[in-house]
Short mmCIF file of C-alpha atoms and ligand atoms in Angstrom, two decimals:
data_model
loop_
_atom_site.label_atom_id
_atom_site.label_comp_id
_atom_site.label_asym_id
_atom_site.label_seq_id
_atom_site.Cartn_x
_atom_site.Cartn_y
_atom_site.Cartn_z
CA UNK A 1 9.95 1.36 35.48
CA UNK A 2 7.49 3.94 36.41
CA UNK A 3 3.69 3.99 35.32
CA UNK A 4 3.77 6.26 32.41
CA UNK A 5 7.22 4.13 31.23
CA UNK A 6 4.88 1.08 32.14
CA UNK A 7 1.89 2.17 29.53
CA UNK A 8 4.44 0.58 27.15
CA UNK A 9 5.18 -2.41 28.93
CA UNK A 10 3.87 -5.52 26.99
CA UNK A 11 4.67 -7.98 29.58
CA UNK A 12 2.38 -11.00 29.92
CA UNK A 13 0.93 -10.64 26.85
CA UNK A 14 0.14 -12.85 24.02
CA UNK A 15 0.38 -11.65 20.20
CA UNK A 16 -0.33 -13.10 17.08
CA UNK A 17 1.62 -11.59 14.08
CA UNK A 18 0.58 -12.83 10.46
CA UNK A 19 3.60 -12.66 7.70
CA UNK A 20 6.22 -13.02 10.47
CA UNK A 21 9.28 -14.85 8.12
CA UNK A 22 10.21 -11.49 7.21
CA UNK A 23 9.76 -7.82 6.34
CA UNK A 24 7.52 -5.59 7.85
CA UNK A 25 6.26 -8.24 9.97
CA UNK A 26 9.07 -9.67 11.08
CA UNK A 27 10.16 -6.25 12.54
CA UNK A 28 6.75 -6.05 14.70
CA UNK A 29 7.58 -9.89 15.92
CA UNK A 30 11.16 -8.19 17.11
CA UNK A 31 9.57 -4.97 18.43
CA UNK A 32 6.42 -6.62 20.81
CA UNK A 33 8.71 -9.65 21.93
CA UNK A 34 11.20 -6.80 23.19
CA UNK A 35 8.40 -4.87 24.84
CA UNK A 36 7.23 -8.07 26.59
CA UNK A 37 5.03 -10.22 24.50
CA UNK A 38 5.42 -14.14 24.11
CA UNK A 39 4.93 -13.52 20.06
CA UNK A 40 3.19 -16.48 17.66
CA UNK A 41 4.36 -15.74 14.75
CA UNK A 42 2.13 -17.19 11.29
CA UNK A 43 3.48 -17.62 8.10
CA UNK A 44 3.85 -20.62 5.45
CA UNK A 45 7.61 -20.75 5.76
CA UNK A 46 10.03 -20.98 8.28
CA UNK A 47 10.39 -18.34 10.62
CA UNK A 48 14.03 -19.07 12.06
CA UNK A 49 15.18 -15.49 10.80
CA UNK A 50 12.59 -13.90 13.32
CA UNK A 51 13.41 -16.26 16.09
CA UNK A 52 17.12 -15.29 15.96
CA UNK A 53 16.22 -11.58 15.96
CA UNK A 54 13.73 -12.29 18.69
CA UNK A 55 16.45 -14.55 20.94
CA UNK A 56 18.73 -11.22 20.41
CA UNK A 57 16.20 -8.94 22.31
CA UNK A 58 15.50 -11.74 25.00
CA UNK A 59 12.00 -11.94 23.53
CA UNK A 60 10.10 -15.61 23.70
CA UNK A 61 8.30 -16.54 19.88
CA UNK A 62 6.82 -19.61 18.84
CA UNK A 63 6.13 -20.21 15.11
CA UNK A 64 3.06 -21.46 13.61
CA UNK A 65 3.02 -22.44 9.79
CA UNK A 66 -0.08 -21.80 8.23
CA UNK A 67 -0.70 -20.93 4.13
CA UNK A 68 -3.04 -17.82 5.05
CA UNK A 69 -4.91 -18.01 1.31
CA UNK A 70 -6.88 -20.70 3.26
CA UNK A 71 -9.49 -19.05 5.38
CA UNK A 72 -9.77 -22.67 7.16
CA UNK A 73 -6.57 -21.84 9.04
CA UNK A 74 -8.23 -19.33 11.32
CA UNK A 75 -9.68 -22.05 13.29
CA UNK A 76 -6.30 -23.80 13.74
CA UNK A 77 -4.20 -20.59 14.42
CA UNK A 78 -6.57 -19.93 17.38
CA UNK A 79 -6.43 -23.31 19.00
CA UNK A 80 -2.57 -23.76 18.61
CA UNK A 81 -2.02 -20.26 20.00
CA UNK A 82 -4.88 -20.73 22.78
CA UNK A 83 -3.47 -24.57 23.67
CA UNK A 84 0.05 -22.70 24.88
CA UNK A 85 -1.06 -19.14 26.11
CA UNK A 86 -3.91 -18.05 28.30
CA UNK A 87 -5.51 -15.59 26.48
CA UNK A 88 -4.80 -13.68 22.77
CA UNK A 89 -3.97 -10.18 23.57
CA UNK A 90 -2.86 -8.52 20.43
CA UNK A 91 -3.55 -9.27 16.88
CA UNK A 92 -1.24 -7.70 13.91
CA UNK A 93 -2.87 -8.24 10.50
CA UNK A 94 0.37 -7.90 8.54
CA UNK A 95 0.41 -10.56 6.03
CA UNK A 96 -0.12 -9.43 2.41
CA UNK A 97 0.86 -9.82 -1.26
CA UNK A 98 0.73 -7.35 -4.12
CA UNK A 99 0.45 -7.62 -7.81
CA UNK A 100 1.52 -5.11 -10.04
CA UNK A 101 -0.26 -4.78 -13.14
CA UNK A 102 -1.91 -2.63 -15.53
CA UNK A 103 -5.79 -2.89 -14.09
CA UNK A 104 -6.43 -3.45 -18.24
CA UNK A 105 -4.76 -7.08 -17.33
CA UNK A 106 -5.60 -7.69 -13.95
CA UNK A 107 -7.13 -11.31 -13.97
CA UNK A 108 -9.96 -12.46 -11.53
CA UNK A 109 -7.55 -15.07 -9.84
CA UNK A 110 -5.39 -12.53 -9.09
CA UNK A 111 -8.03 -10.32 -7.53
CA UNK A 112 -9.48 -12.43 -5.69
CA UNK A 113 -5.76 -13.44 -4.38
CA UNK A 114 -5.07 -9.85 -3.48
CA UNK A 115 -8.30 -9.23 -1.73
CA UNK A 116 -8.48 -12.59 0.30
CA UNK A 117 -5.46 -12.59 1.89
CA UNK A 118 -5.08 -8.49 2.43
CA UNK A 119 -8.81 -8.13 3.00
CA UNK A 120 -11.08 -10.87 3.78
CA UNK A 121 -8.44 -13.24 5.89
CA UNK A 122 -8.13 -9.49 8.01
CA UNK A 123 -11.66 -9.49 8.95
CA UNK A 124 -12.62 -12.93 9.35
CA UNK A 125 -9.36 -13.89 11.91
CA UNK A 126 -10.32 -10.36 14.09
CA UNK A 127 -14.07 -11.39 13.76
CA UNK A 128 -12.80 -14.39 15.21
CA UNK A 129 -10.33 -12.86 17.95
CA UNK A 130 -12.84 -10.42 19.29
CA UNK A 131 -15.56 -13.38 19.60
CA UNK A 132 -12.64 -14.49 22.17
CA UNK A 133 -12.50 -10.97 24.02
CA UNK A 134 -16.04 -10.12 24.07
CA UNK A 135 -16.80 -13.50 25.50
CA UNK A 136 -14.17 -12.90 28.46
CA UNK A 137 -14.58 -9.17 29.02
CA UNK A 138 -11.29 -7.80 28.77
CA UNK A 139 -10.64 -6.75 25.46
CA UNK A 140 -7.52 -6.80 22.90
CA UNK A 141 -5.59 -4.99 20.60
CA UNK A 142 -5.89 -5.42 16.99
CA UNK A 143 -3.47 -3.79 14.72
CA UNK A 144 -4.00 -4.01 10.82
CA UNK A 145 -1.09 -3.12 8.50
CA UNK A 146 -2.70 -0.76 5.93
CA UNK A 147 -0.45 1.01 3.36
CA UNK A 148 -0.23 4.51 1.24
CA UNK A 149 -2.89 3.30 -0.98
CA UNK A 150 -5.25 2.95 1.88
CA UNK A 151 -5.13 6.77 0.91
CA UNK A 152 -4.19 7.11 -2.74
CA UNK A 153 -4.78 4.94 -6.06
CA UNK A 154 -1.22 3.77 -6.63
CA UNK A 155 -0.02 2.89 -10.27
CA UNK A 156 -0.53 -0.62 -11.69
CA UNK A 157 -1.92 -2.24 -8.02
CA UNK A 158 -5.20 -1.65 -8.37
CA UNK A 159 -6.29 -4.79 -6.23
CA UNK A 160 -4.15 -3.86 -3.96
CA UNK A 161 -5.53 -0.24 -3.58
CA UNK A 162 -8.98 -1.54 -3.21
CA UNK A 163 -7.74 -4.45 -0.78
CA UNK A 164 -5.72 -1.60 1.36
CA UNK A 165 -8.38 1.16 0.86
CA UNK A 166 -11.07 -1.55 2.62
CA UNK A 167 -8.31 -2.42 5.48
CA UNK A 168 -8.49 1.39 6.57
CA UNK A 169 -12.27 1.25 6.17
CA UNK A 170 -12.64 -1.78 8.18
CA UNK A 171 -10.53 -0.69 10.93
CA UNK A 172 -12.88 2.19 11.59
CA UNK A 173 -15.85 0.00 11.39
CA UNK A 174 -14.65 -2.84 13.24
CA UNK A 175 -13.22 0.02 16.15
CA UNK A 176 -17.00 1.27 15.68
CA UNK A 177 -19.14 -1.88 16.92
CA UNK A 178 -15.57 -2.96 19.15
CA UNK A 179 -14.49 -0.15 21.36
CA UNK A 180 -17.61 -0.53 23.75
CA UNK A 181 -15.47 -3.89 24.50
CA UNK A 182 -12.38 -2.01 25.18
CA UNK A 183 -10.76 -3.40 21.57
CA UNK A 184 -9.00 -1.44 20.39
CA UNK A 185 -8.32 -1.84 16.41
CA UNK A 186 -6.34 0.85 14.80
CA UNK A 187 -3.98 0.45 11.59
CA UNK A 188 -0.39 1.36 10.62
CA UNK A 189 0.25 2.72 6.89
CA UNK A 190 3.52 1.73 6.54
CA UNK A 191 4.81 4.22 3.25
CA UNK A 192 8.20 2.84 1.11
CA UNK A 193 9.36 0.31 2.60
CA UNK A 194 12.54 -1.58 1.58
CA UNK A 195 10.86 -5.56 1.69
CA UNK A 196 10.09 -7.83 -0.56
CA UNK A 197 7.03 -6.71 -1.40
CA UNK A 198 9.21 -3.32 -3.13
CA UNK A 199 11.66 -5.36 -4.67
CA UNK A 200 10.44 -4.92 -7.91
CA UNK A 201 9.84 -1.39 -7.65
CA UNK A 202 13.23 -1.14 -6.17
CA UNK A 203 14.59 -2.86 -9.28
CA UNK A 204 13.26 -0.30 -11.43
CA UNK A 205 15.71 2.41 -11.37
CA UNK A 206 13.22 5.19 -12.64
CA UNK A 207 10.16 4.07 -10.66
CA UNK A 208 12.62 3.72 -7.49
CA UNK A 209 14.21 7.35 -8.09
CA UNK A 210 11.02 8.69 -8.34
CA UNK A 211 9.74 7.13 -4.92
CA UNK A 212 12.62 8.19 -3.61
CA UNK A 213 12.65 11.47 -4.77
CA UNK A 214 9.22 12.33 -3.21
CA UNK A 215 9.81 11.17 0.82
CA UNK A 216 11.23 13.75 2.57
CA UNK A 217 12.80 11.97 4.60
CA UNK A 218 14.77 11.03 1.75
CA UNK A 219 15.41 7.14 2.29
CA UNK A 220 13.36 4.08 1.94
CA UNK A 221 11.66 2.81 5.50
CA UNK A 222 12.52 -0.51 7.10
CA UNK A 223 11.19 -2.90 9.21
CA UNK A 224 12.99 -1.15 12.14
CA UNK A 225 10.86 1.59 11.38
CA UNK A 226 7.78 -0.85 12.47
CA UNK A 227 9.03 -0.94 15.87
CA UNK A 228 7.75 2.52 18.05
CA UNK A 229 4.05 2.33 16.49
CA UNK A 230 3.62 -1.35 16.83
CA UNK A 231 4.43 -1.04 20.30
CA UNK A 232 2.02 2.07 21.08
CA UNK A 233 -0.58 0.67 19.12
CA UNK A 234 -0.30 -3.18 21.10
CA UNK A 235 -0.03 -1.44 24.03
CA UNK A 236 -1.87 0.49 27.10
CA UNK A 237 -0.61 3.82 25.80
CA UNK A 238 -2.96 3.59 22.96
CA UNK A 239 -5.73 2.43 25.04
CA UNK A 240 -8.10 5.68 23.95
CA UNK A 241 -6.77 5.65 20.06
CA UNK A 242 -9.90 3.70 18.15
CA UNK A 243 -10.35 3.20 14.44
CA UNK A 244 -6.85 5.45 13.41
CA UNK A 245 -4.81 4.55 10.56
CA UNK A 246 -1.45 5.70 11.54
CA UNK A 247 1.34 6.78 8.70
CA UNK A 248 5.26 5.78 9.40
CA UNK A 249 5.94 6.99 5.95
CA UNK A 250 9.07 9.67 5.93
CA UNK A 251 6.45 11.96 5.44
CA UNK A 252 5.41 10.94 1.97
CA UNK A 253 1.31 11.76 2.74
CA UNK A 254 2.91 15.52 3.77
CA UNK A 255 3.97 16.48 0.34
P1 NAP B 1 6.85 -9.09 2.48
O1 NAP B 1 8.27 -9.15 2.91
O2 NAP B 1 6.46 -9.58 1.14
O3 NAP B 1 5.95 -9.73 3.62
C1 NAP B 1 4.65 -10.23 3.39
C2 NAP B 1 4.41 -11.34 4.38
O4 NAP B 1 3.13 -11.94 4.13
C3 NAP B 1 5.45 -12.44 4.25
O5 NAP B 1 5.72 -12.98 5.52
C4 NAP B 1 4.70 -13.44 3.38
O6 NAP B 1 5.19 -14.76 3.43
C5 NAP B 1 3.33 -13.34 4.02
N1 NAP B 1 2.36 -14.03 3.20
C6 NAP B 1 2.02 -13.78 1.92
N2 NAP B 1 1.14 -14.69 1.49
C7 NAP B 1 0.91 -15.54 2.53
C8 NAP B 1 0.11 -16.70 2.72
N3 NAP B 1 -0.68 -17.17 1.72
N4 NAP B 1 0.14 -17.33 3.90
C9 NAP B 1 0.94 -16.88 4.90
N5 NAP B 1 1.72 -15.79 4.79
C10 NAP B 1 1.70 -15.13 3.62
O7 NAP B 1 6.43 -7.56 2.47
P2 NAP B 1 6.22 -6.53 3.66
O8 NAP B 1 6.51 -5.21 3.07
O9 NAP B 1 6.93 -6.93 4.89
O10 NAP B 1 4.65 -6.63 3.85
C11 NAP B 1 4.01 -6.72 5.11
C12 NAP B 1 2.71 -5.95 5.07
O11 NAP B 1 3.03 -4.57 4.92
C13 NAP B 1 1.80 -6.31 3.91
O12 NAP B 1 0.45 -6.29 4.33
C14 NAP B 1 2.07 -5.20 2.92
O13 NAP B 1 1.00 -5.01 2.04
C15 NAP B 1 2.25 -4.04 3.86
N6 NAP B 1 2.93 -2.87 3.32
C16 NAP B 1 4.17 -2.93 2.85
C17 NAP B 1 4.75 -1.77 2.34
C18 NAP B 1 6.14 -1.75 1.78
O14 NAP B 1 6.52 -0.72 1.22
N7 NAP B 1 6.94 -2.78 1.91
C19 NAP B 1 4.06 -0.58 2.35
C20 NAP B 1 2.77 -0.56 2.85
C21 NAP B 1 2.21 -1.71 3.34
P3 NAP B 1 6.24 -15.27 2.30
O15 NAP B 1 7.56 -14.71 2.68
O16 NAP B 1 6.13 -16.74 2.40
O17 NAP B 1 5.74 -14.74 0.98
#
């Protein structure tokens, strides 16, 4: 491998990925265990799917089972992964739900849902990540999964427009105060992807025509999709990228 090839290299790394059963996140598990990374993936079911698709790259992944609506499993996440790796190197903040809803109806429970797993659980397990790097000197790689509504208003998810809109603004203000520590945080905005999390708007023939109709890349993404910008973004060929929300979208945010 030459250097430049090497900026990509994730070998000897250690990654946390949040939502790793399946989806989005389970295609970021795949991609960093293939560049290199020994990947612990968190999620509140079992992640045997993502191990199999790990194995099949040669990639290493250990599971940790966590329900993320608890803030109180920060603590734990950090000690498992830190009792069988040396150091944390990369975060990925993918885990989220959505709730689709006129905002007429939208109930406080469900807010606060929305916004403590997509938004608060985001800052408060980087908060405690960097602690980590700035107490060792060397830095990390966080990488938050934002969305198209970290740009526009959606229709009927207005929590999870707010929750998404404060995951772009918190990557710039966390890459802000962090950079100086050589953390990098940036943030992917995945746009349509086919996942759970669209299976509802993919079961609505006239919402999911009129998604489709407006990528122009004129198919739904997938978790495959994931793979090129997690790397660059977990990676040394990133290393002067700070506070960017980056689109894989099909070039829905172009029209
Ligand atoms: P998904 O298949 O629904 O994945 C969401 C992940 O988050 C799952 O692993 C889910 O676990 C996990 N999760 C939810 N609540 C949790 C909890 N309390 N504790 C632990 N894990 C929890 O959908 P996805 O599309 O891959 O979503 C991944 C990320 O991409 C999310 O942040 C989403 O907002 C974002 N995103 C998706 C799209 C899209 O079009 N699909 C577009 C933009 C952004 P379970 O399987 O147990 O629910």
């Amino acid at each position: 491998m030459n250097q430049i090839q090497n900026l990509f290299s994730l070998e000897n790394k250690t990654a946390i990925v949040t939502g790793a059963n399946t989806g989005l996140g389970q295609g970021i598990c795949v991609a960093l265990a293939a560049a290199g990374a020994h990947v612990f993936g968190v999620a509140r079911r079992s992640c045997d799917e993502t191990l199999e698709k790990v194995k099949e790259v040669g990639g290493e992944f250990t599971e940790i089972i966590a329900d993320l609506s608890d803030l109180s499993a920060i603590d734990s996440i950090i000690k498992e992964v830190s009792a069988k790796a040396d150091r944390i190197d990369i975060l990925v903040n993918n885990a989220g739900i959505i709730k689709r809803c006129d905002a007429i109806d939208v109930t406080m429970e469900d807010w606060d849902a929305v916004t403590d797993l997509n938004e608060k659980l985001v800052f408060f397990l980087s908060q405690a990540v960097a602690k980590q790097w700035i107490a060792d000197g060397k830095g990390g790689k966080i990488i938050n999964i934002a969305s198209m509504l970290s740009f526009q208003g959606g229709i009927r998810v207005p929590a999870y427009a707010a929750s998404k809109s404060a995951v772009a603004g918190m990557t710039k203000a966390l890459a802000n105060e962090w950079a100086q520590y050589n953390i990098n945080v940036n943030a992917i905005a995945p746009g349509y992807m086919a996942t759970n999390n669209t299976t509802q708007l993919r079961n609505d023939s006239s919402r999911n025509d009129d998604v489709l109709a407006r990528i122009p890349a004129g198919r739904w993404g997938t978790p495959e999709d994931m793979y090129g910008a997690a790397i660059f973004l977990a990676s040394e060929a990133s290393a002067y990228m700070n506070g960017f929300t980056m689109a894989v979208d099909g070039g829905w945010l172009a029209r």
